[in-house]
Amino acid sequence: MRRLQAVLYRNRWLFSRRIVQLLIIAAFAVELAAGGYFAQGNLSSSVWFGIGLTDPYIWLQSLFAGAPLGKAALIGVVIVAVFYLLLGGRIYCSWVCPINLVTDLSYWLRQKLNIKSNYTLSKNLRVAILVLSLLLSLLSGTLAWETINPITLFQRELMWGSVAGATVLASIFLFDIFVTRRGWCSHICPVGAFYSELGRVGRLRVKATQAGACHGCAECIKVCPEPHVLAPVVSKKATYVTHGDCTRCGACLDQCSTGALAMNLSFKKTSAFKGIPVVSSD
Amino acid sequence: MADKTFVAAEIAEPERRKVFRKIFRQLGAATVITMFGKAVLDSRPARAASVLRPPGALPEPEFNAACIRCGLCVEACPYDILHLASWSDPAPTGTPYFVGRRDPCRMCPDIPCARACPTGALSPLLTDIKKADMGVAVLVGHETCLNYKGLTCSICVRVCPIIGEAISLKSIKNERGVLQIPTVDSSKCTGCGTCEKHCVLSEAAIRVLPRELGLGVEGAQSVGRW
Ligand code: SF4
Ligand code: SF4
Ligand code: SF4
Ligand code: SF4
Ligand code: SF4
């Protein structure tokens, strides 16, 4: 019993995330007894209990492709954008995106199999792809990234059992295992890049609880999908993870054995606009 | 031993390795970008649709830009006729379409599909389903259609939801006698696909096509202007 509790505790963020992710998939996929689904549509645009939500990045592509703006979609875009803007954009990646299940599995296998190969890709690659996708939308008059976006592909095709969807997922899976650590999500996916930019000022942040609790073991950095965001905190140059790349996955909190880290929602106007605060040395 | 010298050579020339690495990386990036770009430019929307769109769909290029591939129309359709195109389908990935011969549009008076569309890709301005323009029926099989053979099949006419307006029998006379020919009024036909669905032949003699494909487009081909 104790053991179980300990396991649960050490994976509290991981398990919460999995539950949320699976619930979201189920909301779209599991038919209700009364007919219909909890959520209609897919992650491009969906309707939850009568409220429409639309992905701002996909909407932006549509805008670049030259579309008139739909009223319903516009409201949905604002709701979603404000949510991620306030909390932190890449919450989408850790808590909503179904591809995260695949890439996390890849990462886990990579650890288990002790695969070291790591083809370095620039973090700017995904930003380049983001810009490119908007540019191509403009040039071609179609939603460029949506021709291959594995997120909506997953929902459209895999749920309905298609081979095309499975192929794409399999290639991402293998790429992340054998080629680059956290290859897809941290280097290629423009959706993640978009949400990272959107969530620069997000207020749900990882915080160093009190000076002194952190031993500087850097275990959190090892498990973080975006290790660079934690560096300032571990090296005690900052109390908050302020980088937009942080996915709020909580892996660092699960990993930290001293309770030096916490996830914090603070709307106090402390740091984000004044640069990184420095922990006073006592 | 050979291995050792090889390793030594590698270490001795870190610069060369770096350069190679850089070249490979750039080549890789260039390949990916080219493939992606080409795929997108290839999927550039045609002037005309090659598939039947749900009622109220904007003209193809605008539709392709406006539709965000959400599938809300698909789920709203009570008869489940719509599908989001996958890679192997003739429409841009993720866009909704239907195949008349498989499952025609039942022309719901309240047009739930268009009402569900959040972007206006299916126009909210369409309120009368009889004004929908998903395509147009064309009797293509002048040698196979049973009515052309002098029989009275006329199934396509009888199943039409706007019978008598969109399609009706017109008699023509030829050496076989008087024939009752199913004749489409292209200004009334909504392109729902019901006639094609019910044509008794194993491949339909009457086809519902996107308007530009079914009727052609006026104007001269460039060859004609030399
Ligand atoms: S980076 Fe892209 S694929 Fe990865 S979790 Fe975020 S949105 Fe999903
Ligand atoms: S800093 Fe923590 S919450 Fe943020 S991405 Fe890294 S491990 Fe996840
Ligand atoms: S009009 Fe009715 S049957 Fe036709 S596509 Fe729309 S919802 Fe489906
Ligand atoms: S509801 Fe509208 S935007 Fe969504 S797939 Fe259908 S046509 Fe496209
Ligand atoms: S149903 Fe087919 S065979 Fe019969 S009249 Fe119509 S087109 Fe001809």
Coordinates of C-alpha atoms and ligand atoms in Angstrom, one line a residue:
Chain A
M1 CA 0.0 0.0 0.0
R2 CA 2.8 2.4 1.0
R3 CA 4.6 1.4 -2.1
L4 CA 1.6 2.1 -4.3
Q5 CA 1.2 5.5 -2.7
A6 CA 4.8 6.3 -3.2
V7 CA 4.6 5.3 -6.9
L8 CA 1.5 7.4 -7.3
Y9 CA 3.1 10.3 -5.6
R10 CA 6.3 10.1 -7.7
N11 CA 4.2 10.1 -10.8
R12 CA 1.4 12.5 -9.7
W13 CA 1.9 14.9 -12.6
L14 CA 2.4 12.2 -15.1
F15 CA -0.7 10.3 -14.2
S16 CA -2.8 13.5 -14.0
R17 CA -1.6 14.3 -17.5
R18 CA -2.4 10.9 -18.9
I19 CA -5.9 11.0 -17.4
V20 CA -6.6 14.4 -18.9
Q21 CA -5.2 13.4 -22.3
L22 CA -7.1 10.2 -22.4
L23 CA -10.3 11.9 -21.3
I24 CA -9.9 14.4 -24.1
I25 CA -9.4 11.6 -26.7
A26 CA -12.4 9.8 -25.2
A27 CA -14.6 12.8 -25.3
F28 CA -14.1 12.9 -29.1
A29 CA -14.1 9.2 -29.7
V30 CA -16.5 7.4 -27.4
E31 CA -20.1 7.5 -28.4
L32 CA -22.5 8.4 -25.7
A33 CA -25.4 6.1 -24.9
A34 CA -27.8 8.9 -25.9
G35 CA -26.0 9.2 -29.2
G36 CA -23.4 11.8 -30.2
Y37 CA -20.2 12.6 -28.5
F38 CA -19.1 14.8 -25.6
A39 CA -17.1 16.9 -27.9
Q40 CA -17.9 17.2 -31.6
G41 CA -15.3 18.0 -34.3
N42 CA -11.6 17.6 -33.7
L43 CA -8.8 19.6 -32.3
S44 CA -9.0 22.0 -35.3
S45 CA -12.3 23.1 -34.1
S46 CA -14.7 21.5 -31.6
V47 CA -17.9 22.0 -29.8
W48 CA -18.0 21.3 -26.1
F49 CA -21.4 21.6 -24.4
G50 CA -22.4 24.1 -27.0
I51 CA -19.2 26.1 -26.8
G52 CA -17.1 26.2 -29.9
L53 CA -13.3 26.1 -29.6
T54 CA -10.9 26.7 -32.5
D55 CA -7.2 26.2 -32.7
P56 CA -5.6 29.6 -33.3
Y57 CA -2.7 28.2 -35.3
I58 CA -5.0 26.5 -37.8
W59 CA -7.2 29.5 -38.0
L60 CA -4.1 31.6 -38.7
Q61 CA -3.2 29.3 -41.6
S62 CA -6.7 29.7 -42.9
L63 CA -6.4 33.5 -42.6
F64 CA -3.1 33.4 -44.5
A65 CA -4.7 31.2 -47.2
G66 CA -7.1 34.0 -47.7
A67 CA -10.3 32.9 -46.0
P68 CA -13.0 35.2 -44.8
L69 CA -13.4 34.9 -41.0
G70 CA -16.2 32.8 -39.6
K71 CA -17.9 34.4 -36.6
A72 CA -18.3 31.2 -34.7
A73 CA -14.6 30.2 -35.3
L74 CA -13.4 33.6 -34.3
I75 CA -15.0 33.5 -30.9
G76 CA -13.6 30.0 -30.4
V77 CA -10.1 31.2 -31.4
V78 CA -10.3 34.0 -28.8
I79 CA -11.3 31.7 -26.0
V80 CA -8.5 29.2 -26.8
A81 CA -5.9 31.9 -27.4
V82 CA -6.7 33.8 -24.1
F83 CA -6.6 30.5 -22.1
Y84 CA -3.1 29.6 -23.3
L85 CA -1.9 33.2 -23.3
L86 CA -2.8 33.5 -19.6
L87 CA -1.7 30.1 -18.4
G88 CA 1.2 29.1 -20.7
G89 CA 0.9 28.0 -24.3
R90 CA 2.6 24.7 -24.3
I91 CA 0.1 23.3 -21.7
Y92 CA -1.5 22.2 -25.0
C93 CA 1.5 20.0 -25.7
S94 CA 1.5 18.2 -22.3
W95 CA -2.1 18.0 -21.5
V96 CA -4.1 18.0 -24.7
C97 CA -2.1 16.9 -27.8
P98 CA -2.5 13.2 -28.5
I99 CA 0.8 13.0 -30.2
N100 CA 2.5 13.6 -26.9
L101 CA 1.4 10.1 -25.9
V102 CA 3.4 8.8 -28.8
T103 CA 6.5 10.9 -28.3
D104 CA 6.5 10.3 -24.5
L105 CA 6.3 6.6 -25.2
S106 CA 9.3 7.0 -27.6
Y107 CA 11.2 8.8 -25.0
W108 CA 10.4 6.2 -22.3
L109 CA 11.6 3.4 -24.7
R110 CA 14.7 5.4 -25.5
Q111 CA 15.6 5.5 -21.8
K112 CA 14.7 1.8 -21.3
L113 CA 16.8 0.7 -24.3
N114 CA 19.5 3.1 -23.4
I115 CA 19.7 4.6 -26.9
K116 CA 22.2 7.4 -27.0
S117 CA 22.1 8.5 -30.6
N118 CA 21.1 12.1 -30.7
Y119 CA 21.2 13.9 -34.0
T120 CA 21.3 17.5 -33.0
L121 CA 18.6 19.7 -34.5
S122 CA 18.3 23.4 -34.0
K123 CA 15.4 24.5 -31.7
N124 CA 14.9 27.2 -34.4
L125 CA 13.9 24.5 -36.9
R126 CA 10.4 24.4 -35.6
V127 CA 10.1 28.1 -35.7
A128 CA 11.3 28.0 -39.3
I129 CA 8.7 25.4 -40.1
L130 CA 6.1 27.5 -38.5
V131 CA 7.0 30.5 -40.6
L132 CA 7.3 28.3 -43.7
S133 CA 3.8 26.9 -43.1
L134 CA 2.3 30.3 -42.9
L135 CA 4.2 31.4 -46.0
L136 CA 3.1 28.4 -47.9
S137 CA -0.5 28.9 -46.8
L138 CA -0.2 32.4 -48.3
L139 CA 1.3 31.1 -51.6
S140 CA -0.9 28.1 -52.1
G141 CA -4.2 29.2 -50.8
T142 CA -4.5 26.0 -48.7
L143 CA -3.8 25.2 -45.1
A144 CA -0.2 24.1 -45.5
W145 CA 0.5 22.3 -42.3
E146 CA -2.9 20.7 -42.2
T147 CA -1.9 18.6 -45.2
I148 CA 0.4 16.7 -42.9
N149 CA -0.4 17.8 -39.3
P150 CA -0.3 14.5 -37.3
I151 CA -2.4 15.9 -34.5
T152 CA -5.6 16.2 -36.6
L153 CA -4.5 13.3 -38.7
F154 CA -4.5 11.2 -35.6
Q155 CA -8.1 12.2 -34.9
R156 CA -9.4 12.0 -38.4
E157 CA -7.8 8.8 -39.5
L158 CA -6.5 6.7 -36.7
M159 CA -9.7 6.8 -34.8
W160 CA -11.4 5.7 -38.0
G161 CA -8.7 3.1 -38.6
S162 CA -6.6 4.3 -41.6
V163 CA -3.2 3.3 -42.7
A164 CA -2.0 6.8 -43.7
G165 CA -2.5 8.0 -40.1
A166 CA -0.7 5.0 -38.7
T167 CA 2.3 5.5 -41.0
V168 CA 2.8 9.1 -40.0
L169 CA 2.5 8.2 -36.3
A170 CA 5.0 5.3 -36.7
S171 CA 7.6 7.5 -38.4
I172 CA 7.3 10.1 -35.6
F173 CA 7.6 7.3 -33.0
L174 CA 10.7 5.8 -34.7
F175 CA 12.3 9.2 -35.3
D176 CA 12.0 10.1 -31.6
I177 CA 13.4 6.7 -30.5
F178 CA 16.3 6.4 -32.8
V179 CA 17.2 9.8 -34.3
T180 CA 16.8 12.7 -31.9
R181 CA 15.9 13.0 -28.2
R182 CA 12.5 14.6 -28.1
G183 CA 12.9 15.1 -31.8
W184 CA 9.4 15.8 -33.0
C185 CA 7.9 17.9 -30.2
S186 CA 11.0 19.9 -29.3
H187 CA 12.5 20.5 -32.7
I188 CA 10.0 20.0 -35.5
C189 CA 6.3 20.5 -34.6
P190 CA 5.2 24.0 -35.6
V191 CA 2.1 23.7 -33.4
G192 CA 4.4 23.5 -30.3
A193 CA 6.4 26.4 -31.6
F194 CA 3.3 28.4 -32.1
Y195 CA 2.0 27.7 -28.6
S196 CA 5.5 28.4 -27.2
E197 CA 5.4 31.9 -28.7
L198 CA 1.8 32.4 -27.6
G199 CA 2.5 31.4 -24.0
R200 CA 5.5 33.6 -23.4
V201 CA 3.9 35.4 -20.6
G202 CA 1.8 32.5 -19.2
R203 CA 1.3 32.7 -15.5
L204 CA 1.2 29.0 -14.6
R205 CA 4.9 28.4 -13.9
V206 CA 7.3 26.1 -12.3
K207 CA 8.8 27.8 -9.3
A208 CA 11.7 27.1 -7.0
T209 CA 10.0 26.9 -3.6
Q210 CA 12.7 28.2 -1.3
A211 CA 16.3 28.9 -1.7
G212 CA 18.3 26.1 -0.3
A213 CA 15.9 23.2 -0.9
C214 CA 17.5 22.5 -4.3
H215 CA 20.7 20.5 -4.1
G216 CA 21.6 21.2 -7.6
C217 CA 21.4 17.5 -8.6
A218 CA 19.9 18.5 -12.0
E219 CA 17.7 15.4 -12.0
C220 CA 14.9 17.6 -13.2
I221 CA 16.9 18.8 -16.2
K222 CA 17.5 15.2 -17.2
V223 CA 13.8 14.4 -17.5
C224 CA 12.6 17.8 -18.9
P225 CA 11.5 17.6 -22.5
E226 CA 12.9 21.2 -22.9
P227 CA 16.0 21.1 -20.6
H228 CA 17.1 24.6 -21.4
V229 CA 14.1 26.1 -19.6
L230 CA 15.2 24.7 -16.2
A231 CA 18.8 25.7 -16.3
P232 CA 18.4 29.2 -14.8
V233 CA 16.4 27.8 -11.9
V234 CA 18.8 25.0 -11.1
S235 CA 21.7 27.3 -11.3
K236 CA 19.8 29.6 -8.9
K237 CA 19.7 32.5 -11.3
A238 CA 15.9 32.6 -11.3
T239 CA 13.0 31.5 -9.1
Y240 CA 10.6 30.9 -12.0
V241 CA 10.8 29.0 -15.2
T242 CA 9.7 31.8 -17.5
H243 CA 10.6 30.3 -20.9
G244 CA 7.7 29.8 -23.3
D245 CA 9.0 26.4 -24.2
C246 CA 8.1 24.9 -20.8
T247 CA 5.2 22.5 -21.4
R248 CA 4.0 22.4 -17.8
C249 CA 4.3 18.7 -17.9
G250 CA 5.5 18.5 -14.3
A251 CA 8.1 15.9 -15.0
C252 CA 10.5 18.0 -13.1
L253 CA 8.2 18.1 -10.0
D254 CA 7.7 14.3 -10.2
Q255 CA 11.4 13.8 -10.4
C256 CA 12.6 16.2 -7.7
S257 CA 13.1 14.4 -4.4
T258 CA 13.6 17.4 -2.2
G259 CA 10.4 19.2 -3.1
A260 CA 12.4 22.2 -4.3
L261 CA 10.0 22.8 -7.2
A262 CA 6.3 23.6 -7.3
M263 CA 3.9 24.6 -10.0
N264 CA 2.4 27.9 -9.3
L265 CA -0.3 30.1 -10.7
S266 CA 0.5 33.7 -9.8
F267 CA -0.9 36.7 -11.4
K268 CA 1.2 39.0 -9.3
K269 CA 3.2 41.3 -11.5
T270 CA 6.5 40.1 -10.3
S271 CA 8.9 38.9 -12.9
A272 CA 7.7 38.2 -16.4
F273 CA 7.9 41.7 -17.6
K274 CA 11.0 42.7 -15.7
G275 CA 13.2 40.0 -16.9
I276 CA 14.4 37.0 -14.8
P277 CA 14.5 37.8 -11.1
V278 CA 17.6 36.9 -9.2
V279 CA 17.3 34.9 -6.0
S280 CA 18.8 36.8 -3.2
S281 CA 21.9 35.0 -1.8
D282 CA 21.4 34.6 1.9
Chain B
M1 CA 44.6 -1.7 -35.7
A2 CA 43.0 -0.4 -38.7
D3 CA 40.2 0.8 -36.5
K4 CA 42.6 2.7 -34.4
T5 CA 44.2 4.6 -37.3
F6 CA 40.7 5.4 -38.5
V7 CA 39.7 6.8 -35.2
A8 CA 42.9 8.8 -35.0
A9 CA 42.3 10.2 -38.5
E10 CA 38.8 11.2 -37.4
I11 CA 40.1 13.0 -34.3
A12 CA 42.8 14.6 -36.3
E13 CA 40.3 16.2 -38.6
P14 CA 37.5 17.5 -36.5
E15 CA 37.1 20.4 -38.8
R16 CA 36.3 18.1 -41.7
R17 CA 33.8 16.2 -39.7
K18 CA 32.1 19.4 -38.7
V19 CA 31.9 20.6 -42.2
F20 CA 30.4 17.3 -43.4
R21 CA 28.0 17.3 -40.6
K22 CA 26.9 20.8 -41.5
I23 CA 26.5 19.9 -45.1
F24 CA 24.4 16.8 -44.3
R25 CA 22.2 18.7 -42.0
Q26 CA 21.6 21.4 -44.5
L27 CA 20.9 18.8 -47.2
G28 CA 18.5 17.1 -44.9
A29 CA 16.7 20.4 -44.0
A30 CA 16.6 21.3 -47.7
T31 CA 15.1 17.9 -48.6
V32 CA 12.4 18.1 -46.0
I33 CA 11.5 21.7 -46.9
T34 CA 11.4 20.9 -50.6
M35 CA 9.2 17.8 -50.1
F36 CA 6.8 19.7 -47.8
G37 CA 6.7 22.7 -50.2
K38 CA 6.1 20.5 -53.2
A39 CA 3.4 18.6 -51.4
V40 CA 1.6 21.8 -50.5
L41 CA 2.0 23.4 -53.9
D42 CA 0.8 20.2 -55.6
S43 CA -2.3 20.2 -53.4
R44 CA -3.0 23.7 -54.5
P45 CA -6.8 23.9 -54.9
A46 CA -8.0 23.3 -58.4
R47 CA -10.2 26.0 -60.0
A48 CA -13.0 23.5 -59.7
A49 CA -13.7 20.8 -57.2
S50 CA -13.2 17.2 -58.3
V51 CA -15.6 15.9 -55.6
L52 CA -19.0 16.8 -54.3
R53 CA -18.9 19.2 -51.4
P54 CA -21.6 19.6 -48.7
P55 CA -24.4 22.1 -49.4
G56 CA -23.5 25.7 -49.2
A57 CA -19.8 25.1 -49.9
L58 CA -18.0 28.2 -51.2
P59 CA -16.4 28.0 -54.6
E60 CA -13.5 25.5 -54.4
P61 CA -10.5 27.9 -53.9
E62 CA -12.3 29.8 -51.2
F63 CA -13.6 26.7 -49.7
N64 CA -10.1 25.2 -49.5
A65 CA -8.8 28.2 -47.7
A66 CA -11.8 28.7 -45.3
C67 CA -12.4 25.1 -44.3
I68 CA -10.3 24.2 -41.2
R69 CA -11.0 20.5 -41.6
C70 CA -12.7 20.1 -38.3
G71 CA -15.4 17.6 -39.3
L72 CA -18.2 19.4 -37.5
C73 CA -20.3 19.2 -40.7
V74 CA -19.5 15.4 -40.9
E75 CA -20.8 14.8 -37.4
A76 CA -23.8 17.1 -37.9
C77 CA -25.1 15.1 -40.9
P78 CA -27.8 12.8 -39.6
Y79 CA -27.4 10.4 -42.6
D80 CA -23.6 10.2 -42.2
I81 CA -22.9 10.8 -45.8
L82 CA -19.9 13.1 -45.4
H83 CA -16.3 12.1 -45.0
L84 CA -13.1 14.0 -44.4
A85 CA -10.7 13.3 -47.2
S86 CA -7.7 11.2 -46.4
W87 CA -4.5 11.3 -48.4
S88 CA -5.6 8.8 -51.0
D89 CA -8.8 10.7 -51.7
P90 CA -9.2 13.1 -54.6
A91 CA -9.8 16.1 -52.4
P92 CA -7.3 18.1 -50.3
T93 CA -6.6 16.3 -47.1
G94 CA -9.1 16.7 -44.4
T95 CA -11.8 18.5 -46.4
P96 CA -15.4 17.1 -46.3
Y97 CA -17.0 15.5 -49.4
F98 CA -19.5 12.9 -50.3
V99 CA -20.0 10.3 -53.1
G100 CA -23.4 10.4 -54.5
R101 CA -23.4 6.9 -55.8
R102 CA -22.5 5.6 -52.3
D103 CA -24.7 7.8 -50.2
P104 CA -26.4 10.9 -51.6
C105 CA -27.3 14.1 -49.7
R106 CA -30.9 13.8 -48.4
M107 CA -31.3 17.6 -48.6
C108 CA -32.4 18.2 -45.0
P109 CA -34.6 21.3 -44.9
D110 CA -32.7 22.6 -41.9
I111 CA -29.3 22.0 -43.5
P112 CA -27.6 20.8 -40.2
C113 CA -24.2 20.5 -41.9
A114 CA -24.0 24.1 -43.0
R115 CA -25.4 25.2 -39.6
A116 CA -22.6 23.4 -37.8
C117 CA -19.7 24.9 -39.8
P118 CA -17.8 27.4 -37.7
T119 CA -15.9 29.1 -40.4
G120 CA -18.5 29.9 -43.1
A121 CA -16.8 27.5 -45.5
L122 CA -20.3 26.1 -45.8
S123 CA -22.2 29.4 -46.2
P124 CA -24.6 30.4 -43.4
L125 CA -26.4 32.4 -46.1
L126 CA -27.8 29.2 -47.6
T127 CA -31.3 28.8 -46.0
D128 CA -33.2 27.0 -48.7
I129 CA -31.7 23.6 -49.4
K130 CA -33.3 23.7 -52.9
K131 CA -30.9 26.5 -53.7
A132 CA -27.9 24.4 -52.8
D133 CA -25.3 23.8 -55.5
M134 CA -23.3 20.7 -54.7
G135 CA -23.1 19.7 -58.3
V136 CA -25.3 18.9 -61.3
A137 CA -26.6 15.6 -62.7
V138 CA -25.6 14.7 -66.2
L139 CA -27.0 11.8 -68.2
V140 CA -23.7 10.5 -69.6
G141 CA -24.7 7.0 -70.8
H142 CA -26.7 7.7 -74.0
E143 CA -26.0 4.1 -75.1
T144 CA -26.6 2.4 -71.9
C145 CA -29.5 4.3 -70.2
L146 CA -32.6 2.1 -70.4
N147 CA -34.9 4.9 -71.4
Y148 CA -32.6 5.6 -74.4
K149 CA -33.1 1.9 -75.3
G150 CA -36.8 2.5 -75.5
L151 CA -37.7 1.0 -72.1
T152 CA -39.4 2.9 -69.3
C153 CA -37.0 2.8 -66.4
S154 CA -37.2 6.4 -65.3
I155 CA -36.0 5.5 -61.8
C156 CA -33.7 8.5 -61.7
V157 CA -36.6 10.8 -62.4
R158 CA -38.9 9.2 -59.8
V159 CA -36.4 9.3 -56.9
C160 CA -35.4 13.0 -57.4
P161 CA -36.3 14.9 -54.2
I162 CA -37.3 17.9 -56.4
I163 CA -39.1 15.7 -59.0
G164 CA -40.4 17.5 -62.0
E165 CA -38.2 20.5 -61.5
A166 CA -34.7 19.3 -61.4
I167 CA -35.2 16.3 -63.7
S168 CA -38.2 15.3 -65.8
L169 CA -39.0 13.2 -68.8
K170 CA -38.9 14.8 -72.2
S171 CA -40.0 12.9 -75.2
I172 CA -37.8 12.8 -78.3
K173 CA -38.4 10.9 -81.5
N174 CA -35.9 8.8 -83.3
E175 CA -35.9 5.7 -85.6
R176 CA -36.9 3.5 -82.6
G177 CA -40.0 5.6 -82.0
V178 CA -40.7 8.0 -79.1
L179 CA -38.2 7.9 -76.3
Q180 CA -38.8 9.3 -72.8
I181 CA -35.5 10.9 -71.9
P182 CA -34.6 11.9 -68.3
T183 CA -33.6 15.5 -68.7
V184 CA -31.9 17.6 -66.1
D185 CA -32.6 21.3 -65.6
S186 CA -29.2 22.5 -64.5
S187 CA -30.6 25.6 -62.9
K188 CA -32.8 23.5 -60.5
C189 CA -30.6 20.5 -59.9
T190 CA -28.8 20.7 -56.5
G191 CA -26.5 17.9 -57.2
C192 CA -27.6 15.8 -54.2
G193 CA -26.7 12.6 -56.0
T194 CA -29.9 10.7 -55.4
C195 CA -30.5 9.9 -59.1
E196 CA -27.0 8.6 -59.5
K197 CA -27.4 6.5 -56.3
H198 CA -30.5 4.8 -57.7
C199 CA -29.6 4.3 -61.4
V200 CA -30.3 0.6 -62.0
L201 CA -27.2 0.0 -64.1
S202 CA -24.2 -1.5 -62.4
E203 CA -22.3 1.7 -63.2
A204 CA -24.7 4.7 -63.2
A205 CA -25.7 6.2 -66.6
I206 CA -26.5 9.4 -64.8
R207 CA -23.7 11.1 -62.9
V208 CA -23.6 13.9 -60.5
L209 CA -20.5 16.0 -61.0
P210 CA -19.2 19.3 -59.6
R211 CA -20.9 22.0 -61.8
E212 CA -17.7 22.9 -63.8
L213 CA -17.0 19.3 -64.6
G214 CA -20.6 18.5 -65.5
L215 CA -21.4 21.5 -67.6
G216 CA -18.1 22.7 -68.8
V217 CA -17.0 26.3 -68.4
E218 CA -17.6 28.9 -71.1
G219 CA -14.7 30.7 -72.8
A220 CA -12.1 29.6 -75.3
Q221 CA -9.2 27.2 -74.7
S222 CA -5.9 28.8 -75.3
V223 CA -5.3 26.5 -78.2
G224 CA -8.5 27.9 -79.8
R225 CA -7.1 31.4 -79.8
W226 CA -3.9 30.9 -81.8
Ligands
SF4_1 S1 5.1 19.8 -29.9 FE1 3.5 19.4 -31.3 S2 3.2 17.2 -31.4 FE2 4.4 17.7 -29.6 S3 2.9 17.8 -27.9 FE3 3.2 19.9 -28.7 S4 1.7 20.2 -30.3 FE4 1.8 18.0 -29.8
SF4_2 S1 10.4 22.7 -16.7 FE1 9.3 21.0 -15.8 S2 7.1 21.4 -16.4 FE2 8.4 22.6 -17.7 S3 8.7 21.3 -19.5 FE3 10.5 21.0 -18.1 S4 9.9 19.2 -16.9 FE4 8.0 20.0 -17.9
SF4_3 S1 -28.2 18.4 -46.2 FE1 -28.5 16.8 -44.7 S2 -28.0 14.9 -45.8 FE2 -27.2 16.6 -47.0 S3 -25.1 16.8 -46.3 FE3 -26.2 18.2 -45.1 S4 -26.8 17.1 -43.2 FE4 -26.1 15.6 -44.7
SF4_4 S1 -17.7 22.2 -40.6 FE1 -16.9 23.7 -42.1 S2 -14.8 24.1 -41.5 FE2 -15.4 22.1 -40.5 S3 -14.9 20.5 -42.0 FE3 -17.0 21.1 -42.4 S4 -16.8 22.6 -44.0 FE4 -14.8 22.5 -43.1
SF4_5 S1 -32.1 5.2 -63.7 FE1 -30.3 5.1 -65.0 S2 -31.1 3.6 -66.6 FE2 -32.9 4.3 -65.5 S3 -33.6 6.1 -66.7 FE3 -32.2 6.9 -65.1 S4 -30.2 7.0 -66.0 FE4 -31.5 5.7 -67.3

